Tab-separated table of C-alpha atoms and ligand atoms in Angstrom:
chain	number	residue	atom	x	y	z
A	232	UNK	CA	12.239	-34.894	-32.660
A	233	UNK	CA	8.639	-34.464	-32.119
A	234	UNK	CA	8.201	-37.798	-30.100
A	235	UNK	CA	11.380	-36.565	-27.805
A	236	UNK	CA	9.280	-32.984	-26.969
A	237	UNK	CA	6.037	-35.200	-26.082
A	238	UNK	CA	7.951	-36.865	-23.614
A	239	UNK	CA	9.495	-33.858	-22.314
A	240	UNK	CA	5.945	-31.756	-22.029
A	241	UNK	CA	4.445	-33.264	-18.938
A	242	UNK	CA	7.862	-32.779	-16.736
A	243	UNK	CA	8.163	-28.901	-17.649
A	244	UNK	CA	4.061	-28.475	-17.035
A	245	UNK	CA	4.322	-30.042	-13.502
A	246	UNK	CA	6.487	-27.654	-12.302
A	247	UNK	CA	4.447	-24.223	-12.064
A	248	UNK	CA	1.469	-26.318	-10.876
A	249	UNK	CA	2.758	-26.662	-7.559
A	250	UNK	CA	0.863	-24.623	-5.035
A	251	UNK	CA	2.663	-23.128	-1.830
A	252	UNK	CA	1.239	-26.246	0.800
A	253	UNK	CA	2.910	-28.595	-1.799
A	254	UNK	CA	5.727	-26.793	-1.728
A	255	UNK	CA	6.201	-27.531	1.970
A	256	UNK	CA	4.798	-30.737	1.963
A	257	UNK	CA	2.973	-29.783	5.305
A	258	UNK	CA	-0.867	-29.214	4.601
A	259	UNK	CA	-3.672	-29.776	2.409
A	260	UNK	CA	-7.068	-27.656	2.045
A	261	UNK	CA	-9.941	-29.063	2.143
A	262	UNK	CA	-14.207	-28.732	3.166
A	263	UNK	CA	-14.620	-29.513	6.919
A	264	UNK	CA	-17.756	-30.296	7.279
A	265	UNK	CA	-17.352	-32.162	11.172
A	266	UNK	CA	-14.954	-29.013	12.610
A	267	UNK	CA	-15.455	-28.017	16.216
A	268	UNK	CA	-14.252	-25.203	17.898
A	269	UNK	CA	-10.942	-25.173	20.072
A	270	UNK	CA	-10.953	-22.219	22.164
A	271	UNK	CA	-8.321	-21.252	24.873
A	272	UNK	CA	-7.242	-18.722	27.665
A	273	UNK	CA	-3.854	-17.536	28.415
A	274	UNK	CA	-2.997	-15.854	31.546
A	275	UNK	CA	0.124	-14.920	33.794
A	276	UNK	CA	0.630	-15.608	36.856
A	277	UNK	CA	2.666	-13.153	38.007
A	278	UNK	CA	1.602	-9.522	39.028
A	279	UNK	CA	-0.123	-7.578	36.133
A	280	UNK	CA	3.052	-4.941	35.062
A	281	UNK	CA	2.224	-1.333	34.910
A	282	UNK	CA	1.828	-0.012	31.642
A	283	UNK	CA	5.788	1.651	30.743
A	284	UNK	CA	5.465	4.809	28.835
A	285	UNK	CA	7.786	4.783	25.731
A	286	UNK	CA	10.259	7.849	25.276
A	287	UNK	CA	9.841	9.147	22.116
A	288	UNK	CA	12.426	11.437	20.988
A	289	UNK	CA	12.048	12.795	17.615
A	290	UNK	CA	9.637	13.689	14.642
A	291	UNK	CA	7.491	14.383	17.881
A	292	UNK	CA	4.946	16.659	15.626
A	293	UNK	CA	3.314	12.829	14.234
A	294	UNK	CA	5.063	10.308	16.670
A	295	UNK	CA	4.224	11.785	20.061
A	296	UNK	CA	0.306	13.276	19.566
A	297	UNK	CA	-0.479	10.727	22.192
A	298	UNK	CA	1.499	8.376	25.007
A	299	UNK	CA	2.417	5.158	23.615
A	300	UNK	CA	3.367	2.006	25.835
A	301	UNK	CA	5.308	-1.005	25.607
A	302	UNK	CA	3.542	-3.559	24.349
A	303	UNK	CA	5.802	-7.073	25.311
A	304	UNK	CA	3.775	-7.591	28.753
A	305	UNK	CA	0.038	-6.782	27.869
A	306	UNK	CA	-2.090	-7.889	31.022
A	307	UNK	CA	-5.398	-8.009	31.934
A	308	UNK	CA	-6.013	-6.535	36.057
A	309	UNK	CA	-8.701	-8.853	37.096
A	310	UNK	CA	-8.158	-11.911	34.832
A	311	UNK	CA	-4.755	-12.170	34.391
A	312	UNK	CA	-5.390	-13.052	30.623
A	313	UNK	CA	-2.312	-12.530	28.529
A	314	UNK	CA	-3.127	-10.249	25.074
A	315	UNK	CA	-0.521	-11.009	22.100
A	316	UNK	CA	-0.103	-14.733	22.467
A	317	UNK	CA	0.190	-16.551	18.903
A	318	UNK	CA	-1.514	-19.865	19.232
A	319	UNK	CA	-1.475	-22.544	16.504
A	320	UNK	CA	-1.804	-26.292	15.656
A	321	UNK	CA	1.812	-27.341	14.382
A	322	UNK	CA	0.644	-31.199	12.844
A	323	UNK	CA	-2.709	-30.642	11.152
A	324	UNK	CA	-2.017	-31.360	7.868
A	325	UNK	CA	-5.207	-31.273	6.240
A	326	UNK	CA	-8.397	-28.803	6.967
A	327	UNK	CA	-10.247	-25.359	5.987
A	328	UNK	CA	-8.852	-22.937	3.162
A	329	UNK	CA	-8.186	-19.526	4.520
A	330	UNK	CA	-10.804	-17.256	3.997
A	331	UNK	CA	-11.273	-14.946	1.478
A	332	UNK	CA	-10.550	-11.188	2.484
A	333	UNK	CA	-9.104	-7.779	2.422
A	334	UNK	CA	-5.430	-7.952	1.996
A	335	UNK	CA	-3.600	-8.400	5.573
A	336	UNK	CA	-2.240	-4.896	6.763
A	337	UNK	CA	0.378	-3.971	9.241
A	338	UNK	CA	0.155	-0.120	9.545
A	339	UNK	CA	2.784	2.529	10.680
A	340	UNK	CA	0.651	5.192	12.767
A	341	UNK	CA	1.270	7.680	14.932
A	342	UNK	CA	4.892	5.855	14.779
A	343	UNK	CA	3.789	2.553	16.204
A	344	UNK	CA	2.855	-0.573	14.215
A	345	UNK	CA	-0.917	-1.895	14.323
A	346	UNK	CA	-1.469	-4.551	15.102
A	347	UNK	CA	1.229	-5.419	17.520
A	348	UNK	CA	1.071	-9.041	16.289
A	349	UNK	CA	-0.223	-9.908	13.299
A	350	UNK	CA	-0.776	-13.442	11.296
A	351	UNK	CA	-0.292	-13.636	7.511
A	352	UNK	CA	-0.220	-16.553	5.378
A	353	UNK	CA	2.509	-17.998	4.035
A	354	UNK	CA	3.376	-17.059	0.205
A	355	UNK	CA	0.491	-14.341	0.631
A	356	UNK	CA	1.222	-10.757	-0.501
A	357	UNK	CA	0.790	-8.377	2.377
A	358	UNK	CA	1.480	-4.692	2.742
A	359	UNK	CA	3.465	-2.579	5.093
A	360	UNK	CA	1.342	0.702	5.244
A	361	UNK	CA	2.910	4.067	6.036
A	362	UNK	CA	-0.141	6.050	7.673
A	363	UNK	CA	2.354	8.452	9.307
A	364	UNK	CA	3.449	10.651	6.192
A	365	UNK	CA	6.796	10.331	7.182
A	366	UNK	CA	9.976	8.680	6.668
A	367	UNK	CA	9.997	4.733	8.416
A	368	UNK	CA	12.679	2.284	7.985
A	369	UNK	CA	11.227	-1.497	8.151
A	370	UNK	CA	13.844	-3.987	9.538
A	371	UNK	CA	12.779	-7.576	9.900
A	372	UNK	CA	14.477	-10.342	12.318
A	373	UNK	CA	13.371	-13.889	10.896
A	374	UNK	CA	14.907	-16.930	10.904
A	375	UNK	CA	13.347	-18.970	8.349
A	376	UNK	CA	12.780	-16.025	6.017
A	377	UNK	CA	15.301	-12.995	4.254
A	378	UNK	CA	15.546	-10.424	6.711
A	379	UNK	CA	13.756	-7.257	5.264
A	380	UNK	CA	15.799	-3.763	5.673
A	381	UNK	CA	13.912	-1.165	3.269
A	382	UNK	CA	12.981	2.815	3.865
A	383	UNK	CA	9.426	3.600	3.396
A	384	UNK	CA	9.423	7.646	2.778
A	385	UNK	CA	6.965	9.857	3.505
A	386	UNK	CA	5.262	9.435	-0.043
A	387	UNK	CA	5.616	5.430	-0.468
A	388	UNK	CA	2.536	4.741	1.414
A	389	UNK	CA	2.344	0.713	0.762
A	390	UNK	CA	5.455	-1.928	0.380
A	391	UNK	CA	4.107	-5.089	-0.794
A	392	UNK	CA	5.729	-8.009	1.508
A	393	UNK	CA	5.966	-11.780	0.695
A	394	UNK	CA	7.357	-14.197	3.225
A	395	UNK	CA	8.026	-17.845	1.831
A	396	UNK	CA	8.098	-19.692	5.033
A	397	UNK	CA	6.330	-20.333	8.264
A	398	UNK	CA	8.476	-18.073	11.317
A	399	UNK	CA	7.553	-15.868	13.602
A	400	UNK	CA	9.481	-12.231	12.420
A	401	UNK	CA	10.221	-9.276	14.351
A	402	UNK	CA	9.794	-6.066	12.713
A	403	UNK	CA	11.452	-2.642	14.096
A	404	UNK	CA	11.882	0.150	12.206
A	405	UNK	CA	15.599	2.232	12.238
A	406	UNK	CA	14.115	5.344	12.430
A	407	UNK	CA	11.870	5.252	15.523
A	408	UNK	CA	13.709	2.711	17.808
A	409	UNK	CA	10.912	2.496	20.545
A	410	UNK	CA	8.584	0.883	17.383
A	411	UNK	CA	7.907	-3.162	17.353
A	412	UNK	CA	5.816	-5.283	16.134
A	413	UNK	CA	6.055	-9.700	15.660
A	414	UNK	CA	4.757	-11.673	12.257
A	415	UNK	CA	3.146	-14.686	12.632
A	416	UNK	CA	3.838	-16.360	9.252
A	417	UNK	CA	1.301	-19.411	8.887
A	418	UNK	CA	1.330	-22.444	6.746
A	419	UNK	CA	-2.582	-22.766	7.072
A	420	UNK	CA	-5.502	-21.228	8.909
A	421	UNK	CA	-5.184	-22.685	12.252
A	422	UNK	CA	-3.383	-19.562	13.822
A	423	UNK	CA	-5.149	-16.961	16.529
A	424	UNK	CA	-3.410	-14.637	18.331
A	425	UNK	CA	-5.075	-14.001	21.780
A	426	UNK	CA	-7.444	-10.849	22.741
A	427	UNK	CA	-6.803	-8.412	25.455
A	428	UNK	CA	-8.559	-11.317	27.889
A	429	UNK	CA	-6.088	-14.074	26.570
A	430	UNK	CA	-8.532	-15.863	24.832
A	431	UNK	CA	-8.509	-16.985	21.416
A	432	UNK	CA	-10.139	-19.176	19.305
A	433	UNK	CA	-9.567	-22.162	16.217
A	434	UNK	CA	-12.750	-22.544	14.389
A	435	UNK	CA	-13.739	-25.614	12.155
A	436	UNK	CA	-10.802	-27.713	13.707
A	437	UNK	CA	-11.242	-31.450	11.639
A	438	UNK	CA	-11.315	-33.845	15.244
A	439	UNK	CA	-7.800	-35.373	15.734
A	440	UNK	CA	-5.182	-35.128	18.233
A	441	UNK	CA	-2.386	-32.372	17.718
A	442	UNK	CA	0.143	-30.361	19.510
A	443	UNK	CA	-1.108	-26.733	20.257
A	444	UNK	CA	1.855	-24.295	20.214
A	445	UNK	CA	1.578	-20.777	22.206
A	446	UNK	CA	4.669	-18.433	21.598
A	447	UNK	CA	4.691	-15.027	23.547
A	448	UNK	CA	7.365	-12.284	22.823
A	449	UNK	CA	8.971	-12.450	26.009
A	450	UNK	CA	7.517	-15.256	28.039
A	451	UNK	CA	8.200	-17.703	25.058
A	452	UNK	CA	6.832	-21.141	23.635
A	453	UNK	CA	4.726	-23.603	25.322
A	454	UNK	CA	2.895	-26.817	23.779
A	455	UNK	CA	-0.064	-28.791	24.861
A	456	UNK	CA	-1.204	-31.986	23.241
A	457	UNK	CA	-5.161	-31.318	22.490
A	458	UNK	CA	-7.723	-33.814	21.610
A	459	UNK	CA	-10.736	-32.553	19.249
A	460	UNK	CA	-13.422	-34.572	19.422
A	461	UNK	CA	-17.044	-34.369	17.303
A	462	UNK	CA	-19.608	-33.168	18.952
A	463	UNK	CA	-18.247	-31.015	21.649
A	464	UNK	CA	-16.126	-28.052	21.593
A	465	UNK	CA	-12.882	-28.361	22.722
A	466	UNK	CA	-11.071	-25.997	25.808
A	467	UNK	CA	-7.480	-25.521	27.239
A	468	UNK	CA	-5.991	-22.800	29.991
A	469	UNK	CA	-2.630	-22.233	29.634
A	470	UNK	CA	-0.752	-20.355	32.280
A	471	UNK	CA	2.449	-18.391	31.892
A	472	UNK	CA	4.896	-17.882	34.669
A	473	UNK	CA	6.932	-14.717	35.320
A	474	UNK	CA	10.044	-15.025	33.083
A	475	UNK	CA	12.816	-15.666	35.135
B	59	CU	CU1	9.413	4.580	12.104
């Protein structure tokens, strides 16, 4: 008996060892000692929308202490850069770790979500916070990942969230129908999501040749093939026309 339970040890060990990037077979962290920077800007080339004021039309005493504006078309006048665009290398499969941090947050205040977009890695614990004091409903969209339908009262001011696989989710919440906000979830550290000029930036990128991938709520995906070389940093514009 004892030589059949020697056998058997190493197979039931190897399971629990398995870290999340095994798991999907997709990427590998590592030092990068020869990364360069791969910036980019992201602008529209339609006409710059005005700013839509959202109705809000209930628990006004905490939702409606100051305008709030629809976020799927975020502008720049001048520069046309496009704010909210996730940007990300979809075939690296070997680079940086994340960085160490503060837990990622996506807060309920003043009955809006902050940040509008938000990245979080995959398999990483993140928390819904409730700023508001009062009673939100978070109700996810995904298609990779379970869809998330829970009530967050008044007193529960964190849910801890865990998403399994990469997606992009949308998150509304049943109570306050005017409130949205889009999750990012990202198999490694290669994700940005651009600023309110439409830039954004991929630090440490190992050089190599991938596919860069730029989703926007409502103007949708795009891909460029990018080549990083060492020794100068890397650029790319990327326009987005008026959806049709
Ligand atoms: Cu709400």
């Amino acid at each position: 008996m004892r030589g059949w339970i020697l056998l058997l040890l190493p197979v039931i060990s190897a399971t629990p060892s398995l870290s999340v990037s095994q798991q999907f077979g997709a990427y590998v962290a590592r030092s990068v000692t020869d990364g360069v920077a791969l910036t980019g800007h992201v602008t529209y080339a339609g006409e710059a929308p005005s700013p839509k004021e959202l109705v809000v039309a209930h628990d006004l005493e905490v939702c409606d202490q100051e305008p709030k504006f629809e976020e799927s078309l975020i502008v720049a006048t001048g520069t046309a850069g496009l704010q909210n665009v996730v940007a990300w290398l979809s075939d690296i499969t070997e680079g940086k770790a994340w960085e160490e941090g503060d837990p990622t947050e996506l807060n309920q205040i003043g009955c809006r979500f902050d940040p509008h977009v938000l990245i979080v890695p995959v398999g990483e614990t993140f928390h819904i916070v409730n700023t508001d004091g009062i009673l939100h409903n978070i109700h996810t969209k995904s298609s990779e990942n379970r869809p998330i339908n829970k009530a967050q009262p008044r007193l529960l001011k964190r849910l801890n969230i865990t998403f399994r696989r990469p997606d992009i989710i949308r998150v509304r919440c049943d109570v306050h129908n005017w409130m949205e906000a889009w999750i990012a979830v990202a198999a490694h550290p290669y994700y940005a999501v651009t600023d309110e000029n439409g830039t954004f930036e991929l630090e440490d990128v190992p050089p190599g040749t991938y596919t860069l991938n730029l989703w926007h709520e409502t103007l949708g995906m795009q891909t460029r093939q990018v080549v990083v070389a060492t020794g100068s940093d890397a650029k790319v514009d990327v326009e987005y026309a008026p959806a049709q």
